[in-house]
GROMACS .gro file of C-alpha atoms in nm:
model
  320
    1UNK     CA    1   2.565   1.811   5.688
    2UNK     CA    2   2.564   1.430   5.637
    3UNK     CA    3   2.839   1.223   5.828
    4UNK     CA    4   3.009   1.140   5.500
    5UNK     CA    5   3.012   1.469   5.378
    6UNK     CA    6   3.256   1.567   5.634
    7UNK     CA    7   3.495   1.359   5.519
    8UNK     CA    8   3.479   1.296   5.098
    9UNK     CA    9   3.342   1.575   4.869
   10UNK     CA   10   3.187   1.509   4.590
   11UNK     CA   11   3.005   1.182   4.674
   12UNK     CA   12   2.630   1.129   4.596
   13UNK     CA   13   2.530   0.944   4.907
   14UNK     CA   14   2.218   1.067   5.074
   15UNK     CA   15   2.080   0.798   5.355
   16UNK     CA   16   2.017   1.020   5.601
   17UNK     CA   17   1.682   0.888   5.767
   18UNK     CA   18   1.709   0.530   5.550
   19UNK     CA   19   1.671   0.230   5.729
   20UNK     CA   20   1.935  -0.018   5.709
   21UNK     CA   21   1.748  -0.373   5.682
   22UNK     CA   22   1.896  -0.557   5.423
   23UNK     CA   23   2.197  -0.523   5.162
   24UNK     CA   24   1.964  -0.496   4.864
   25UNK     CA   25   1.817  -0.239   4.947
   26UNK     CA   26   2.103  -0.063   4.866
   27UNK     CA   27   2.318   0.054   4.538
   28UNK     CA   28   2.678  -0.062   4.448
   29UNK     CA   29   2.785   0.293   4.507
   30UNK     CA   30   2.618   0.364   4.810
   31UNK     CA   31   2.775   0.038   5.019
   32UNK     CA   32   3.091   0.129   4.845
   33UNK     CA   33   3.095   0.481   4.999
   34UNK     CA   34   2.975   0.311   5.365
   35UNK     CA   35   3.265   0.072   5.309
   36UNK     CA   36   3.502   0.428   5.242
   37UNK     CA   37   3.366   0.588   5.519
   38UNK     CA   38   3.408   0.287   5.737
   39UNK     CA   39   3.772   0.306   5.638
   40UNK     CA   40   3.814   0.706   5.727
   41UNK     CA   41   3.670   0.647   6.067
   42UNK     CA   42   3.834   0.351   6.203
   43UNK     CA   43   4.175   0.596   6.076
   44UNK     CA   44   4.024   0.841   6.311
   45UNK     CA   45   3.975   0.577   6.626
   46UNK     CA   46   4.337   0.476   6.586
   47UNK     CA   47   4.429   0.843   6.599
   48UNK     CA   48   4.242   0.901   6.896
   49UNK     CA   49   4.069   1.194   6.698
   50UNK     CA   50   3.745   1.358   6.785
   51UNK     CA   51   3.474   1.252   6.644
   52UNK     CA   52   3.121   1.438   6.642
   53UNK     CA   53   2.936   1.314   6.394
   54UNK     CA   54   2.656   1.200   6.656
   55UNK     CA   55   2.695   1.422   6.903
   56UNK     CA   56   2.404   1.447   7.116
   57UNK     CA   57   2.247   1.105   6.914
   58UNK     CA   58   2.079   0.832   7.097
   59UNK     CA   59   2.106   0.490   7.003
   60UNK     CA   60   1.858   0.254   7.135
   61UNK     CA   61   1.916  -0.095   7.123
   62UNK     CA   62   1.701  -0.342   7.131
   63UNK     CA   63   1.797  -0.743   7.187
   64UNK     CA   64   1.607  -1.033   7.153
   65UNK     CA   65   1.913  -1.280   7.088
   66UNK     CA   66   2.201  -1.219   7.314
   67UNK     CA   67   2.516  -1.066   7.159
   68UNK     CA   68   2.919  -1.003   7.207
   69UNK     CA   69   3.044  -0.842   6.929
   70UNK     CA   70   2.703  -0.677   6.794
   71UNK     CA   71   2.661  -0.511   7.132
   72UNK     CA   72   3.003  -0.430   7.138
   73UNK     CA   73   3.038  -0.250   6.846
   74UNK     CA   74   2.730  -0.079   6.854
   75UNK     CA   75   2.802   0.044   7.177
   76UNK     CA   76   3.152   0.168   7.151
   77UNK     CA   77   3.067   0.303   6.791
   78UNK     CA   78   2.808   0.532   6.851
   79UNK     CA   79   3.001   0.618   7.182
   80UNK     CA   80   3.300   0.717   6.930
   81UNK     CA   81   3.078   0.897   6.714
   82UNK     CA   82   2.980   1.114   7.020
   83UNK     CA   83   2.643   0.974   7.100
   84UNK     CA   84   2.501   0.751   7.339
   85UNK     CA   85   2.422   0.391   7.346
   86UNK     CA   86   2.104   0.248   7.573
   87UNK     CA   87   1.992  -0.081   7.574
   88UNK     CA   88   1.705  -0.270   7.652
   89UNK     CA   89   1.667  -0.699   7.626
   90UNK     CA   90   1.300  -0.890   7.545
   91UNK     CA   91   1.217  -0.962   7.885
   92UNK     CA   92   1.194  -0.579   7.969
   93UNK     CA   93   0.937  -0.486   7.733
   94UNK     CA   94   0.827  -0.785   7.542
   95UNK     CA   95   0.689  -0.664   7.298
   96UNK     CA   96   0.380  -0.819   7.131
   97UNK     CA   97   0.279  -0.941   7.501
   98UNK     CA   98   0.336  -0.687   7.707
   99UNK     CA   99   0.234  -0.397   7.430
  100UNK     CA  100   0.210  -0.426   7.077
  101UNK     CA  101   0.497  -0.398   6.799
  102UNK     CA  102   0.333  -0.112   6.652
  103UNK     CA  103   0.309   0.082   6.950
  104UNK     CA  104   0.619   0.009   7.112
  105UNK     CA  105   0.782   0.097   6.799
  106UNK     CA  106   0.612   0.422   6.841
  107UNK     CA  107   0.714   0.500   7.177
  108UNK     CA  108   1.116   0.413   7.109
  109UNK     CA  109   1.110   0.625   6.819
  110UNK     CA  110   0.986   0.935   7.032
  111UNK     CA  111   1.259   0.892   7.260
  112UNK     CA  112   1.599   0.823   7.061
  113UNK     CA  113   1.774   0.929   6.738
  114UNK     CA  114   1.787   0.515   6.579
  115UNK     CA  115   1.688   0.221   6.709
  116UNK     CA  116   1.918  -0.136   6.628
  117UNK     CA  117   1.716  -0.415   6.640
  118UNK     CA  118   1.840  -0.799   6.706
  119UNK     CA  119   1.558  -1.034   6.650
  120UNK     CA  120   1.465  -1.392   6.560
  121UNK     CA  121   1.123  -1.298   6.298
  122UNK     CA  122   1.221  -1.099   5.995
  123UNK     CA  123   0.907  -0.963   6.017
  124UNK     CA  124   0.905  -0.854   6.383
  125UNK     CA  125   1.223  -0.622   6.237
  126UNK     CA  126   1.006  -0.480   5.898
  127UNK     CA  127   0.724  -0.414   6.156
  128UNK     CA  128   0.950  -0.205   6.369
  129UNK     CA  129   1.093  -0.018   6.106
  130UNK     CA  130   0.713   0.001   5.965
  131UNK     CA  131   0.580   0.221   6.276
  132UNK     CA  132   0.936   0.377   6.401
  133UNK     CA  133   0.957   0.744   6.276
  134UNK     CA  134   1.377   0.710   6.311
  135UNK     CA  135   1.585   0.504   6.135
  136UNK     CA  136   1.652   0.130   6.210
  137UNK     CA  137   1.918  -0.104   6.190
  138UNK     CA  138   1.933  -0.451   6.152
  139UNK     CA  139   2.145  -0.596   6.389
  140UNK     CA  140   2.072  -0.972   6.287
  141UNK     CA  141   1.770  -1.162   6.227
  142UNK     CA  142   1.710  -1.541   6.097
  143UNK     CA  143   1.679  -1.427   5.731
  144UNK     CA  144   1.958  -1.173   5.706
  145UNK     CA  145   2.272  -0.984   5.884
  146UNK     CA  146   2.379  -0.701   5.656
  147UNK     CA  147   2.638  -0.536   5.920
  148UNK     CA  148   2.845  -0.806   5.952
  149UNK     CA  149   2.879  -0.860   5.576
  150UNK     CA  150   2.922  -0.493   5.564
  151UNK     CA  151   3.268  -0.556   5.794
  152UNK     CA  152   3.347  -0.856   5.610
  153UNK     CA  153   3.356  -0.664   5.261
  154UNK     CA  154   3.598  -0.401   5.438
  155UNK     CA  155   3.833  -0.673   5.599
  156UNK     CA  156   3.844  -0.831   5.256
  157UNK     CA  157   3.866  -0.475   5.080
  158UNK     CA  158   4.162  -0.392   5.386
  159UNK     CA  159   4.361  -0.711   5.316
  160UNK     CA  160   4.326  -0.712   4.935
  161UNK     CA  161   4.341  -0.388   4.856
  162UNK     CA  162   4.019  -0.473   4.606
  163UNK     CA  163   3.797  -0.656   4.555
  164UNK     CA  164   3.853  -0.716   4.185
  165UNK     CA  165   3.805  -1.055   4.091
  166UNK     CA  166   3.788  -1.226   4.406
  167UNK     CA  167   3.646  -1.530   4.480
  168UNK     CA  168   3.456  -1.630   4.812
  169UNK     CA  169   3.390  -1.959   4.948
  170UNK     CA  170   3.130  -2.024   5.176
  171UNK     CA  171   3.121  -2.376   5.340
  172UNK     CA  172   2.820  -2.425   5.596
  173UNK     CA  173   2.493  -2.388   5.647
  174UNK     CA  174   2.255  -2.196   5.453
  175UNK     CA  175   2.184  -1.936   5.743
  176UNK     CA  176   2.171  -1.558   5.784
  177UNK     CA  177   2.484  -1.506   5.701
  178UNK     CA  178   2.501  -1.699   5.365
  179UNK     CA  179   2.174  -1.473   5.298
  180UNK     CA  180   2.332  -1.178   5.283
  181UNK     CA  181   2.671  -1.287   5.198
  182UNK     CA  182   2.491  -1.377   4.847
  183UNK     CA  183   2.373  -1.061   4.793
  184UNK     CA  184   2.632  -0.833   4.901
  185UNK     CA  185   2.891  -1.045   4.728
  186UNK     CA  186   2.725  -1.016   4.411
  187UNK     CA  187   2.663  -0.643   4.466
  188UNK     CA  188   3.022  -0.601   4.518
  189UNK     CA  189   3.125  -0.804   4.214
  190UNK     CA  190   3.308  -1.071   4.431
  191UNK     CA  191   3.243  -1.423   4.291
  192UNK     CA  192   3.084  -1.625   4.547
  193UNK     CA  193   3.064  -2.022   4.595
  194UNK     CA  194   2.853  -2.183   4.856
  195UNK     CA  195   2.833  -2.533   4.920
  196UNK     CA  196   2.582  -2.664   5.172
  197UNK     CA  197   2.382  -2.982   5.254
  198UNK     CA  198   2.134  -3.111   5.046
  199UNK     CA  199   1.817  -2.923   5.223
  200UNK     CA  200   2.050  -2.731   5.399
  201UNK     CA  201   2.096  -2.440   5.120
  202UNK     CA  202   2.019  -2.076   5.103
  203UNK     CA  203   1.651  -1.967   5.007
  204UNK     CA  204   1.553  -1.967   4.632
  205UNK     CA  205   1.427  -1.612   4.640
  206UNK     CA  206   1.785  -1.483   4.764
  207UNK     CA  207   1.972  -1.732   4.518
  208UNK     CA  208   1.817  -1.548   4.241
  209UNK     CA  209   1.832  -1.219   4.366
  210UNK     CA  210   2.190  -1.288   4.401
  211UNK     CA  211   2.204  -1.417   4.040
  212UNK     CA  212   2.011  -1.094   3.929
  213UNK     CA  213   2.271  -0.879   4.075
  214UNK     CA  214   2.599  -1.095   3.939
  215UNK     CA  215   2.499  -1.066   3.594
  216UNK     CA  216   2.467  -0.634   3.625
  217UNK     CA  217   2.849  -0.671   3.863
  218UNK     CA  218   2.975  -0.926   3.580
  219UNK     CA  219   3.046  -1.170   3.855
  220UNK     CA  220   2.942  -1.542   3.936
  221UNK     CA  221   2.697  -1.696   4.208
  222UNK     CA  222   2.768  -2.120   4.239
  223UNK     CA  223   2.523  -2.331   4.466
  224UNK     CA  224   2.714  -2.649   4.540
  225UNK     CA  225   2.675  -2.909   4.766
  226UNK     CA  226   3.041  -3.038   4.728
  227UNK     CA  227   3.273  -2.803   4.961
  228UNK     CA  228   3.595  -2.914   4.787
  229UNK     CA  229   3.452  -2.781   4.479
  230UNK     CA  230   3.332  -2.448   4.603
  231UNK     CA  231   3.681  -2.385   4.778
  232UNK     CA  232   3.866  -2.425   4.462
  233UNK     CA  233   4.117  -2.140   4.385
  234UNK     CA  234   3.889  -1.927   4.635
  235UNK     CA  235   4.035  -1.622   4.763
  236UNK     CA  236   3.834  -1.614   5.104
  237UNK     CA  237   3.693  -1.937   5.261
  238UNK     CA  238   3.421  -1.803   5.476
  239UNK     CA  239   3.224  -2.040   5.800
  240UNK     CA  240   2.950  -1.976   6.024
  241UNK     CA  241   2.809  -2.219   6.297
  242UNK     CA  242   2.611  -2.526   6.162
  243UNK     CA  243   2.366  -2.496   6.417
  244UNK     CA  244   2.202  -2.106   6.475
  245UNK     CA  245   2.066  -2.008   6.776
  246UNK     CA  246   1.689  -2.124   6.809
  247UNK     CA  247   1.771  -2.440   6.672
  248UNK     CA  248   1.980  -2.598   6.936
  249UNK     CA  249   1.722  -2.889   6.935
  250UNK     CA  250   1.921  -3.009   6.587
  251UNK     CA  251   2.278  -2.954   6.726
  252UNK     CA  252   2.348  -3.331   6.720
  253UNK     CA  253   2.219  -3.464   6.386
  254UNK     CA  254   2.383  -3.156   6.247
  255UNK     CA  255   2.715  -3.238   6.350
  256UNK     CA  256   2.684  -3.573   6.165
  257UNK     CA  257   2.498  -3.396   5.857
  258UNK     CA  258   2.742  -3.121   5.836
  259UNK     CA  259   3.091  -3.297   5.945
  260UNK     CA  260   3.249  -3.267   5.553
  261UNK     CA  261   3.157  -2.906   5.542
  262UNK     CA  262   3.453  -2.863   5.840
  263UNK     CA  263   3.758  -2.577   5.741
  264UNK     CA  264   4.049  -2.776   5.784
  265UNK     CA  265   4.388  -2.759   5.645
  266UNK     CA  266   4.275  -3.103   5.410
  267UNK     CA  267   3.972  -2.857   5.245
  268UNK     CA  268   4.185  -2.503   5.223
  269UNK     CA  269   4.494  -2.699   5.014
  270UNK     CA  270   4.223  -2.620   4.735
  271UNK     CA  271   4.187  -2.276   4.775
  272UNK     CA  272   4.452  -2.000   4.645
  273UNK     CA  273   4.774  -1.980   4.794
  274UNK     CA  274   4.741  -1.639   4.953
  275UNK     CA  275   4.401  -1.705   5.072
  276UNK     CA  276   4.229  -1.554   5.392
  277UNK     CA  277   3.968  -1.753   5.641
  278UNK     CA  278   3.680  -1.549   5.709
  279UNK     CA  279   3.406  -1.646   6.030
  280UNK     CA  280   3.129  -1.438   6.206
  281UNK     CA  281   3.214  -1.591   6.535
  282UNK     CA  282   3.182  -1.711   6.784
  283UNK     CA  283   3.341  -2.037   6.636
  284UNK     CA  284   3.330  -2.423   6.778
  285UNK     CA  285   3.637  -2.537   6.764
  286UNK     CA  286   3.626  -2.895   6.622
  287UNK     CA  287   3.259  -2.856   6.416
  288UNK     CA  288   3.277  -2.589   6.147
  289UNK     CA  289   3.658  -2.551   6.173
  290UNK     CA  290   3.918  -2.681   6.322
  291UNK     CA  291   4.140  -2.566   6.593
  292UNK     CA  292   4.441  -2.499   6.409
  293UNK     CA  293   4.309  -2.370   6.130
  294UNK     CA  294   4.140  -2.076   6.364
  295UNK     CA  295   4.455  -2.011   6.538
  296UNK     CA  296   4.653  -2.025   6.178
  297UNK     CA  297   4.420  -1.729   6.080
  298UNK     CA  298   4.307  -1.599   6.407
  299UNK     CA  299   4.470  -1.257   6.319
  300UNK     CA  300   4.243  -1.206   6.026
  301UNK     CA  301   3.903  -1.314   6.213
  302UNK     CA  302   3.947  -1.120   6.510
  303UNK     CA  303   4.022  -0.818   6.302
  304UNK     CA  304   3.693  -0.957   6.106
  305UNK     CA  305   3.523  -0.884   6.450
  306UNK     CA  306   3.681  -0.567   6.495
  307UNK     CA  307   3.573  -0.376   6.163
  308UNK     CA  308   3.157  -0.430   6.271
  309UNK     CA  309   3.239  -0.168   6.487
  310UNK     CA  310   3.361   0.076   6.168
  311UNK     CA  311   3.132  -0.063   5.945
  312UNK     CA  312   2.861   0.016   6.172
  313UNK     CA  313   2.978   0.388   6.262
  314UNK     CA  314   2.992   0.411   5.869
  315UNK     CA  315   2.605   0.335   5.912
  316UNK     CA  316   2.529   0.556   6.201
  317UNK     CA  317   2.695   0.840   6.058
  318UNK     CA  318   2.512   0.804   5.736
  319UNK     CA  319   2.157   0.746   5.779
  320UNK     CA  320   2.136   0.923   6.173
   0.00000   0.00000   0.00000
């Protein structure tokens, strides 16, 4: 019996054995039932209940970008969901060098239940999940990170209580996270904003995907460059680093490119009263927002951080 099934009767989602790459590859209803489940576990943690749903599962993961929170909450999830974590960094096995993709693909799979990759190349991840005969995860690449917006959409669900015409900000670069933040908004049927620097914005192809899936949720998708404008009577005002890591080389000239695109109490005055801060961490204080502002809504990001770890036993559960 399927993780989920434990816990809801009635529901219609079968992912055992799916790889999780990328939000689109997913329907409304299935991410909504992840988000549910991600909900009915993290009750269970609090609890201190039992939880077995794994039992006996190995997890590998594997890390070519260093990592707090996603090896956190990888870790202690599939530790809570009574299976075992192991984890293995690039200069172990290096793959492509060392051995091929392919075949070291091959080999993990043999050995473990799902493997959670973190990787730079999009397409060192599809290649992976092309040759592994278990399920994998995609713990963050440069094109996409579909767990963390996973454990945004269930803060935002948490502190809402819906997401029913709600409208997201994003102020930043046009990174990873504003990737997937397009497409699971407009999944969801949250109205999304984004305002980056001219050459600075989200790919085309994931702009229109995005578009493709607001018209079918009846919700909006805005590319801006002006952040006052995108922030405007926004629910959630959502920041990521300007400057990702493998392109530390550009740190500097971003800071001057990027310095209007800071959170600050000056941009949120245009957002809605009751309004939330949203950021993937870790933040610099002083470039993407300010130090107050974190500390004003510090209570809301760290708990941000906390839900990757439910949102990601959600996943586990369902598709291990």
């Amino acid at each position: 019996m399927g993780g989920f099934a434990l816990y809801k009767k009635g529901n219609k989602m079968n992912l055992k054995g799916k790889d999780f790459i990328d939000i689109e590859d997913f329907t409304k209803e299935d991410l909504s039932e992840l988000i549910d489940l991600a909900q009915v576990l993290k009750k269970k943690v609090k609890n201190n209940e039992t939880i077995d749903i794994c039992k006996n599962k190995t997890l590998l993961l594997y890390f070519e970008k260093p990592s707090l929170r996603t090896r956190l909450s990888f870790e202690t999830g599939i530790t809570k969901l009574g299976g075992n974590p192991l984890f293995i960094t690039k200069e172990e096995i290096d793959p492509g060098k060392r051995e091929s993709i392919e075949d070291t693909s091959r080999v993990m799979s043999k050995m473990v239940d799902a493997l959670a990759i973190r990787t730079f190349a999009h397409s060192t991840l599809e290649k992976f999940a092309q040759y592994s005969s278990v399920p994998v995860i995609n713990a963050l690449t440069d094109k996409s990170h579909p767990c963390q917006i996973m454990a945004d959409i269930l803060t935002i669900k948490e502190h809402f209580g819906s997401l029913k015409d709600k409208k997201l900000a994003y102020v930043g670069d046009g990174n990873n996270i504003l990737h997937s933040l397009l497409t699971g908004c407009s999944l969801f049927g949250i109205n999304i904003s984004a305002a980056t620097p001219k050459g600075y914005g989200a790919e085309e192809e994931t702009i229109k995907l995005a578009e493709k899936f607001a018209q079918s949720s009846n919700s909006s998708v805005e590319i801006l460059t002006d952040p006052i404008e995108a922030v405007k009577n926004a629910d959630i005002v959502y920041t990521d680093t300007w400057t990702s890591m493998g392109r530390e080389a550009e740190a500097k000239i971003r800071k001057t490119i990027f310095k209007d695109y800071q959170l600050n109490e000056n941009l949120l005055k245009n957002a809605s009263k009751n309004h939330i801060v949203m950021h993937c961490l870790p933040a610099h204080k002083g470039e993407e927002i300010d130090f107050d502002t974190f500390e004003k809504h510090s209570d809301t990001l760290f708990n941000q951080a906390e839900n990757r770890r439910y949102a990601q036993m959600a996943i586990m559960a369902a598709i291990m």
